mmCIF file of C-alpha atoms in Angstrom:
data_model
loop_
_atom_site.group_PDB
_atom_site.id
_atom_site.type_symbol
_atom_site.label_atom_id
_atom_site.label_comp_id
_atom_site.label_asym_id
_atom_site.label_seq_id
_atom_site.Cartn_x
_atom_site.Cartn_y
_atom_site.Cartn_z
ATOM 1 C CA ASN A 1 77.432 96.233 125.045
ATOM 2 C CA GLU A 2 77.981 92.321 126.112
ATOM 3 C CA MET A 3 79.813 91.879 122.966
ATOM 4 C CA GLY A 4 82.402 94.599 123.367
ATOM 5 C CA LYS A 5 82.730 93.530 126.933
ATOM 6 C CA LYS A 6 83.739 89.915 125.684
ATOM 7 C CA VAL A 7 86.091 91.381 123.218
ATOM 8 C CA ILE A 8 87.997 93.539 125.677
ATOM 9 C CA ASN A 9 88.264 90.769 128.086
ATOM 10 C CA ALA A 10 89.916 88.519 125.170
ATOM 11 C CA ASN A 11 93.633 87.675 125.364
ATOM 12 C CA PHE A 12 95.227 90.199 122.586
ATOM 13 C CA ILE A 13 98.566 89.442 121.371
ATOM 14 C CA GLY A 14 101.178 91.829 120.624
ATOM 15 C CA VAL A 15 102.270 92.753 116.716
ATOM 16 C CA LYS A 16 104.404 95.313 115.038
ATOM 17 C CA LYS A 17 103.313 97.080 111.954
ATOM 18 C CA LYS A 18 106.559 99.224 110.561
ATOM 19 C CA LYS A 19 107.453 100.804 113.914
ATOM 20 C CA MET A 20 104.206 101.056 115.840
ATOM 21 C CA ILE A 21 103.121 98.221 118.492
ATOM 22 C CA VAL A 22 99.851 97.336 118.481
ATOM 23 C CA LYS A 23 97.371 94.857 119.934
ATOM 24 C CA ALA A 24 95.504 92.354 117.940
ATOM 25 C CA ILE A 25 93.455 89.458 118.224
ATOM 26 C CA LYS A 26 92.191 87.220 115.346
ATOM 27 C CA MET A 27 88.468 87.146 115.629
ATOM 28 C CA ASN A 28 86.521 83.196 115.180
ATOM 29 C CA MET A 29 83.252 84.699 114.123
ATOM 30 C CA ILE A 30 81.914 87.598 112.685
ATOM 31 C CA PHE A 31 81.921 90.712 115.189
ATOM 32 C CA ARG A 32 81.046 94.607 115.208
ATOM 33 C CA VAL A 33 83.461 97.426 116.712
ATOM 34 C CA LYS A 34 82.744 101.066 117.417
ATOM 35 C CA VAL A 35 85.580 103.154 116.371
ATOM 36 C CA ASN A 36 86.716 106.602 117.391
ATOM 37 C CA TRP A 37 87.173 108.001 113.849
ATOM 38 C CA CYS A 38 83.628 107.955 113.011
ATOM 39 C CA GLU A 39 80.364 107.156 113.901
ATOM 40 C CA ASP A 40 79.956 103.829 112.022
ATOM 41 C CA ILE A 41 79.830 100.398 113.740
ATOM 42 C CA LEU A 42 82.542 98.433 111.396
ATOM 43 C CA THR A 43 81.683 94.769 110.941
ATOM 44 C CA GLY A 44 84.515 92.117 110.569
ATOM 45 C CA LYS A 45 84.111 88.701 109.457
ATOM 46 C CA LYS A 46 85.621 85.532 110.935
ATOM 47 C CA GLY A 47 89.459 85.258 110.276
ATOM 48 C CA ASP A 48 89.762 89.041 110.589
ATOM 49 C CA TYR A 49 91.877 90.880 113.385
ATOM 50 C CA LEU A 50 90.469 93.261 115.426
ATOM 51 C CA ILE A 51 93.655 95.995 116.204
ATOM 52 C CA GLU A 52 93.684 98.101 119.538
ATOM 53 C CA TYR A 53 95.915 101.007 118.506
ATOM 54 C CA SER A 54 95.763 102.700 121.550
ATOM 55 C CA LYS A 55 93.338 102.363 124.494
ATOM 56 C CA GLY A 56 89.885 102.493 123.264
ATOM 57 C CA ASP A 57 91.100 103.048 119.763
ATOM 58 C CA TYR A 58 89.920 99.948 117.269
ATOM 59 C CA GLY A 59 89.969 99.156 113.900
ATOM 60 C CA ILE A 60 89.397 96.054 111.638
ATOM 61 C CA VAL A 61 92.224 94.417 109.483
ATOM 62 C CA ASP A 62 91.431 91.543 107.038
ATOM 63 C CA ASN A 63 93.455 88.584 107.832
ATOM 64 C CA PHE A 64 95.103 88.374 104.054
ATOM 65 C CA ILE A 65 96.275 92.232 104.540
ATOM 66 C CA PHE A 66 97.572 91.315 108.366
ATOM 67 C CA SER A 67 99.815 88.444 107.253
ATOM 68 C CA LYS A 68 101.263 90.719 104.567
ATOM 69 C CA THR A 69 101.702 94.027 106.897
ATOM 70 C CA TYR A 70 101.652 92.871 110.815
ATOM 71 C CA LYS A 71 104.627 90.908 112.374
ATOM 72 C CA VAL A 72 103.836 88.985 115.657
ATOM 73 C CA ILE A 73 106.363 89.718 118.495
#
């Protein structure tokens, strides 16, 4: 869909959680993303982070949780 294409072309930043490096982008609007691990479409709020764990494998992390568990590299 068009929304997904806009997100994929966004400028992700590198971040580190524990010993795994993933890609993340802080979203400035409400957004939705399809994840690989279930059939549901998740909804994130403004300020949440869209995380790409591996190619095509996405998740949403709350801004507060992101600030406590991830480190920008």
